[in-house]
Amino acid sequence: MEAAKNSVVLFHYTVTEQGSSEAIDTSRERGEPLAVLLGHGGLIPGVERALEGRKAGDRFEVTIAPGDAYGERRDDATQRVPKKFFRDADRLRPGMQTVLQTTDGQQRVVTVSKVGMSVIDVDMNHPLAGKSLNFDLEVVEVREASEEERAHGHVHGPGGHHH
Ligand code: ZN
């Protein structure tokens, strides 16, 4: 079957920055493909669109502009955050990435720009913001989502949630 909104797609991916051959992230090292319920915001928009209409066995590459990936870089995105909001404040150094819990309960990857006595300055831009990304994608399986998966908005079982 062809991948569409509300189908479950299991796929392997390797991401590189456009013009580079070094993998930023790949599912192939982990061995297990990523499982995603299409149409529920689990993927960046460019990858979601690239998977639509594909079938098991399809392997292809797409280049995705920042607007369909992690967004454009903003120059005014530095914020000063009290150390208590970091789980790992003591080990953070400039240039390191960490995860910050935002007030609406979301997790956000940020980059440390300066470490003070009681506060840390972080760059709120996603590390991949402003970058065009190349995805090497290989569809392993496409299947219908169960009613429960559609209700939860995510995949259950291998590569997905276990609960
Ligand atoms: Zn669930």
PDB file of C-alpha atoms and ligand atoms in Angstrom:
ATOM      1  CA  MET A   1       0.000   0.000   0.000  1.00  0.00           C
ATOM      2  CA  GLU A   2       0.993   3.628  -0.455  1.00  0.00           C
ATOM      3  CA  ALA A   3       1.831   5.833   2.493  1.00  0.00           C
ATOM      4  CA  ALA A   4      -0.790   8.492   3.239  1.00  0.00           C
ATOM      5  CA  LYS A   5      -2.188  10.420   6.196  1.00  0.00           C
ATOM      6  CA  ASN A   6      -3.037   7.980   9.000  1.00  0.00           C
ATOM      7  CA  SER A   7      -0.859   5.191   7.689  1.00  0.00           C
ATOM      8  CA  VAL A   8       2.079   3.883   9.674  1.00  0.00           C
ATOM      9  CA  VAL A   9       5.414   4.081   7.879  1.00  0.00           C
ATOM     10  CA  LEU A  10       8.546   2.297   9.034  1.00  0.00           C
ATOM     11  CA  PHE A  11      11.627   3.742   7.376  1.00  0.00           C
ATOM     12  CA  HIS A  12      15.363   4.134   7.590  1.00  0.00           C
ATOM     13  CA  TYR A  13      16.902   7.555   7.211  1.00  0.00           C
ATOM     14  CA  THR A  14      20.271   9.225   7.082  1.00  0.00           C
ATOM     15  CA  VAL A  15      20.434  13.015   7.413  1.00  0.00           C
ATOM     16  CA  THR A  16      23.316  15.081   6.132  1.00  0.00           C
ATOM     17  CA  GLU A  17      23.713  18.807   5.836  1.00  0.00           C
ATOM     18  CA  GLN A  18      23.479  19.792   2.188  1.00  0.00           C
ATOM     19  CA  GLY A  19      26.960  19.715   0.676  1.00  0.00           C
ATOM     20  CA  SER A  20      28.406  17.511   3.415  1.00  0.00           C
ATOM     21  CA  SER A  21      28.753  13.733   3.479  1.00  0.00           C
ATOM     22  CA  GLU A  22      28.938  13.428   7.269  1.00  0.00           C
ATOM     23  CA  ALA A  23      25.766  11.954   8.780  1.00  0.00           C
ATOM     24  CA  ILE A  24      24.099  14.166  11.401  1.00  0.00           C
ATOM     25  CA  ASP A  25      21.786  11.341  12.364  1.00  0.00           C
ATOM     26  CA  THR A  26      20.943   7.925  10.980  1.00  0.00           C
ATOM     27  CA  SER A  27      18.587   5.123  11.922  1.00  0.00           C
ATOM     28  CA  ARG A  28      20.859   2.587  10.238  1.00  0.00           C
ATOM     29  CA  GLU A  29      23.347   2.597  13.105  1.00  0.00           C
ATOM     30  CA  ARG A  30      20.580   1.631  15.515  1.00  0.00           C
ATOM     31  CA  GLY A  31      19.385  -1.101  13.182  1.00  0.00           C
ATOM     32  CA  GLU A  32      15.697  -0.511  13.851  1.00  0.00           C
ATOM     33  CA  PRO A  33      13.745   1.696  11.436  1.00  0.00           C
ATOM     34  CA  LEU A  34      11.803   4.690  12.732  1.00  0.00           C
ATOM     35  CA  ALA A  35       8.025   4.126  12.872  1.00  0.00           C
ATOM     36  CA  VAL A  36       5.769   7.118  12.356  1.00  0.00           C
ATOM     37  CA  LEU A  37       2.051   7.771  12.018  1.00  0.00           C
ATOM     38  CA  LEU A  38       1.800  10.144   9.050  1.00  0.00           C
ATOM     39  CA  GLY A  39      -0.205  13.345   9.376  1.00  0.00           C
ATOM     40  CA  HIS A  40       0.244  13.809  13.136  1.00  0.00           C
ATOM     41  CA  GLY A  41       3.218  16.142  13.280  1.00  0.00           C
ATOM     42  CA  GLY A  42       5.723  13.432  14.217  1.00  0.00           C
ATOM     43  CA  LEU A  43       8.111  14.465  11.454  1.00  0.00           C
ATOM     44  CA  ILE A  44       9.435  17.674   9.953  1.00  0.00           C
ATOM     45  CA  PRO A  45       7.031  18.753   7.157  1.00  0.00           C
ATOM     46  CA  GLY A  46       9.504  18.090   4.311  1.00  0.00           C
ATOM     47  CA  VAL A  47      10.045  14.446   5.276  1.00  0.00           C
ATOM     48  CA  GLU A  48       6.348  13.902   5.885  1.00  0.00           C
ATOM     49  CA  ARG A  49       5.589  15.134   2.360  1.00  0.00           C
ATOM     50  CA  ALA A  50       8.422  13.097   0.837  1.00  0.00           C
ATOM     51  CA  LEU A  51       7.022   9.872   2.326  1.00  0.00           C
ATOM     52  CA  GLU A  52       3.478  10.374   1.035  1.00  0.00           C
ATOM     53  CA  GLY A  53       2.642   8.010  -1.811  1.00  0.00           C
ATOM     54  CA  ARG A  54       5.707   5.799  -1.215  1.00  0.00           C
ATOM     55  CA  LYS A  55       5.690   2.033  -0.822  1.00  0.00           C
ATOM     56  CA  ALA A  56       7.792  -0.572   0.968  1.00  0.00           C
ATOM     57  CA  GLY A  57      11.121  -0.955  -0.814  1.00  0.00           C
ATOM     58  CA  ASP A  58      11.281   2.628  -2.139  1.00  0.00           C
ATOM     59  CA  ARG A  59      14.649   4.257  -1.539  1.00  0.00           C
ATOM     60  CA  PHE A  60      15.232   7.865  -2.516  1.00  0.00           C
ATOM     61  CA  GLU A  61      16.873  11.148  -1.522  1.00  0.00           C
ATOM     62  CA  VAL A  62      15.280  14.518  -0.890  1.00  0.00           C
ATOM     63  CA  THR A  63      16.736  17.909  -0.097  1.00  0.00           C
ATOM     64  CA  ILE A  64      14.660  19.923   2.335  1.00  0.00           C
ATOM     65  CA  ALA A  65      14.852  23.707   2.742  1.00  0.00           C
ATOM     66  CA  PRO A  66      15.022  25.175   6.283  1.00  0.00           C
ATOM     67  CA  GLY A  67      11.379  26.292   6.143  1.00  0.00           C
ATOM     68  CA  ASP A  68      10.257  22.655   5.779  1.00  0.00           C
ATOM     69  CA  ALA A  69      12.871  21.365   8.227  1.00  0.00           C
ATOM     70  CA  TYR A  70      13.808  23.068  11.513  1.00  0.00           C
ATOM     71  CA  GLY A  71      12.978  26.637  10.500  1.00  0.00           C
ATOM     72  CA  GLU A  72      15.077  29.692   9.741  1.00  0.00           C
ATOM     73  CA  ARG A  73      17.758  30.847  12.166  1.00  0.00           C
ATOM     74  CA  ARG A  74      16.854  33.854  14.292  1.00  0.00           C
ATOM     75  CA  ASP A  75      19.589  36.222  15.419  1.00  0.00           C
ATOM     76  CA  ASP A  76      17.697  37.437  18.478  1.00  0.00           C
ATOM     77  CA  ALA A  77      17.100  34.020  19.993  1.00  0.00           C
ATOM     78  CA  THR A  78      19.470  34.211  22.961  1.00  0.00           C
ATOM     79  CA  GLN A  79      17.847  33.826  26.362  1.00  0.00           C
ATOM     80  CA  ARG A  80      19.202  34.009  29.899  1.00  0.00           C
ATOM     81  CA  VAL A  81      17.873  31.091  31.945  1.00  0.00           C
ATOM     82  CA  PRO A  82      18.424  30.346  35.678  1.00  0.00           C
ATOM     83  CA  LYS A  83      20.562  27.251  36.217  1.00  0.00           C
ATOM     84  CA  LYS A  84      17.830  25.468  38.169  1.00  0.00           C
ATOM     85  CA  PHE A  85      15.922  24.934  34.931  1.00  0.00           C
ATOM     86  CA  PHE A  86      18.691  22.688  33.593  1.00  0.00           C
ATOM     87  CA  ARG A  87      19.020  19.096  34.693  1.00  0.00           C
ATOM     88  CA  ASP A  88      22.695  19.058  33.772  1.00  0.00           C
ATOM     89  CA  ALA A  89      23.760  22.640  34.584  1.00  0.00           C
ATOM     90  CA  ASP A  90      27.058  21.645  36.209  1.00  0.00           C
ATOM     91  CA  ARG A  91      28.468  19.930  33.174  1.00  0.00           C
ATOM     92  CA  LEU A  92      27.377  22.505  30.581  1.00  0.00           C
ATOM     93  CA  ARG A  93      29.995  24.464  28.666  1.00  0.00           C
ATOM     94  CA  PRO A  94      29.656  26.950  25.783  1.00  0.00           C
ATOM     95  CA  GLY A  95      28.880  25.207  22.503  1.00  0.00           C
ATOM     96  CA  MET A  96      27.178  22.222  24.148  1.00  0.00           C
ATOM     97  CA  GLN A  97      23.608  21.269  23.439  1.00  0.00           C
ATOM     98  CA  THR A  98      21.074  20.449  26.097  1.00  0.00           C
ATOM     99  CA  VAL A  99      17.344  20.009  26.466  1.00  0.00           C
ATOM    100  CA  LEU A 100      15.278  22.680  28.148  1.00  0.00           C
ATOM    101  CA  GLN A 101      11.740  22.214  29.379  1.00  0.00           C
ATOM    102  CA  THR A 102       9.637  25.146  28.186  1.00  0.00           C
ATOM    103  CA  THR A 103       6.746  26.606  30.200  1.00  0.00           C
ATOM    104  CA  ASP A 104       4.204  24.787  28.013  1.00  0.00           C
ATOM    105  CA  GLY A 105       5.803  21.446  28.856  1.00  0.00           C
ATOM    106  CA  GLN A 106       7.614  20.992  25.545  1.00  0.00           C
ATOM    107  CA  GLN A 107      11.202  19.835  25.316  1.00  0.00           C
ATOM    108  CA  ARG A 108      13.498  22.053  23.347  1.00  0.00           C
ATOM    109  CA  VAL A 109      17.068  21.508  22.149  1.00  0.00           C
ATOM    110  CA  VAL A 110      19.167  24.611  22.840  1.00  0.00           C
ATOM    111  CA  THR A 111      22.845  25.511  22.505  1.00  0.00           C
ATOM    112  CA  VAL A 112      24.778  26.958  25.451  1.00  0.00           C
ATOM    113  CA  SER A 113      26.445  30.260  24.595  1.00  0.00           C
ATOM    114  CA  LYS A 114      27.676  31.415  28.026  1.00  0.00           C
ATOM    115  CA  VAL A 115      27.731  29.943  31.526  1.00  0.00           C
ATOM    116  CA  GLY A 116      27.466  32.374  34.459  1.00  0.00           C
ATOM    117  CA  MET A 117      27.343  31.884  38.244  1.00  0.00           C
ATOM    118  CA  SER A 118      23.609  31.346  38.488  1.00  0.00           C
ATOM    119  CA  VAL A 119      22.377  31.736  34.908  1.00  0.00           C
ATOM    120  CA  ILE A 120      23.130  30.235  31.531  1.00  0.00           C
ATOM    121  CA  ASP A 121      22.739  32.060  28.216  1.00  0.00           C
ATOM    122  CA  VAL A 122      21.330  29.763  25.566  1.00  0.00           C
ATOM    123  CA  ASP A 123      20.677  30.067  21.862  1.00  0.00           C
ATOM    124  CA  MET A 124      17.072  28.923  21.392  1.00  0.00           C
ATOM    125  CA  ASN A 125      17.541  28.194  17.692  1.00  0.00           C
ATOM    126  CA  HIS A 126      17.326  24.504  16.912  1.00  0.00           C
ATOM    127  CA  PRO A 127      20.861  23.315  16.069  1.00  0.00           C
ATOM    128  CA  LEU A 128      19.660  22.517  12.550  1.00  0.00           C
ATOM    129  CA  ALA A 129      17.748  25.798  12.056  1.00  0.00           C
ATOM    130  CA  GLY A 130      18.695  27.626   8.878  1.00  0.00           C
ATOM    131  CA  LYS A 131      20.122  24.502   7.289  1.00  0.00           C
ATOM    132  CA  SER A 132      19.093  22.711   4.129  1.00  0.00           C
ATOM    133  CA  LEU A 133      19.132  19.013   4.854  1.00  0.00           C
ATOM    134  CA  ASN A 134      19.554  16.016   2.656  1.00  0.00           C
ATOM    135  CA  PHE A 135      17.605  12.896   3.631  1.00  0.00           C
ATOM    136  CA  ASP A 136      18.362   9.447   2.305  1.00  0.00           C
ATOM    137  CA  LEU A 137      15.110   7.572   2.955  1.00  0.00           C
ATOM    138  CA  GLU A 138      14.222   3.920   2.612  1.00  0.00           C
ATOM    139  CA  VAL A 139      10.675   2.731   3.246  1.00  0.00           C
ATOM    140  CA  VAL A 140      10.661  -0.627   5.031  1.00  0.00           C
ATOM    141  CA  GLU A 141       6.949  -1.096   5.654  1.00  0.00           C
ATOM    142  CA  VAL A 142       3.657   0.731   5.182  1.00  0.00           C
ATOM    143  CA  ARG A 143       0.563  -0.413   7.035  1.00  0.00           C
ATOM    144  CA  GLU A 144      -2.836   0.847   8.162  1.00  0.00           C
ATOM    145  CA  ALA A 145      -2.873   2.435  11.601  1.00  0.00           C
ATOM    146  CA  SER A 146      -5.074   0.783  14.200  1.00  0.00           C
ATOM    147  CA  GLU A 147      -7.984   2.759  15.609  1.00  0.00           C
ATOM    148  CA  GLU A 148      -6.094   3.084  18.868  1.00  0.00           C
ATOM    149  CA  GLU A 149      -2.992   4.441  17.134  1.00  0.00           C
ATOM    150  CA  ARG A 150      -5.069   7.040  15.309  1.00  0.00           C
ATOM    151  CA  ALA A 151      -6.718   8.087  18.564  1.00  0.00           C
ATOM    152  CA  HIS A 152      -3.357   8.411  20.333  1.00  0.00           C
ATOM    153  CA  GLY A 153      -1.643  10.103  17.382  1.00  0.00           C
ATOM    154  CA  HIS A 154       1.392   7.798  17.488  1.00  0.00           C
ATOM    155  CA  VAL A 155       2.583   4.322  16.579  1.00  0.00           C
ATOM    156  CA  HIS A 156       2.360   1.360  18.940  1.00  0.00           C
ATOM    157  CA  GLY A 157       4.709  -1.627  18.904  1.00  0.00           C
ATOM    158  CA  PRO A 158       8.125  -1.936  17.238  1.00  0.00           C
ATOM    159  CA  GLY A 159       9.748   1.456  16.671  1.00  0.00           C
ATOM    160  CA  GLY A 160       6.869   3.240  18.442  1.00  0.00           C
ATOM    161  CA  HIS A 161       5.323   3.575  21.888  1.00  0.00           C
ATOM    162  CA  HIS A 162       5.016   0.694  24.308  1.00  0.00           C
ATOM    163  CA  HIS A 163       2.303   1.342  26.868  1.00  0.00           C
TER     164      HIS A 163
HETATM  165 ZN    ZN B   1      -0.514   5.244  22.502  1.00  0.00          ZN
END
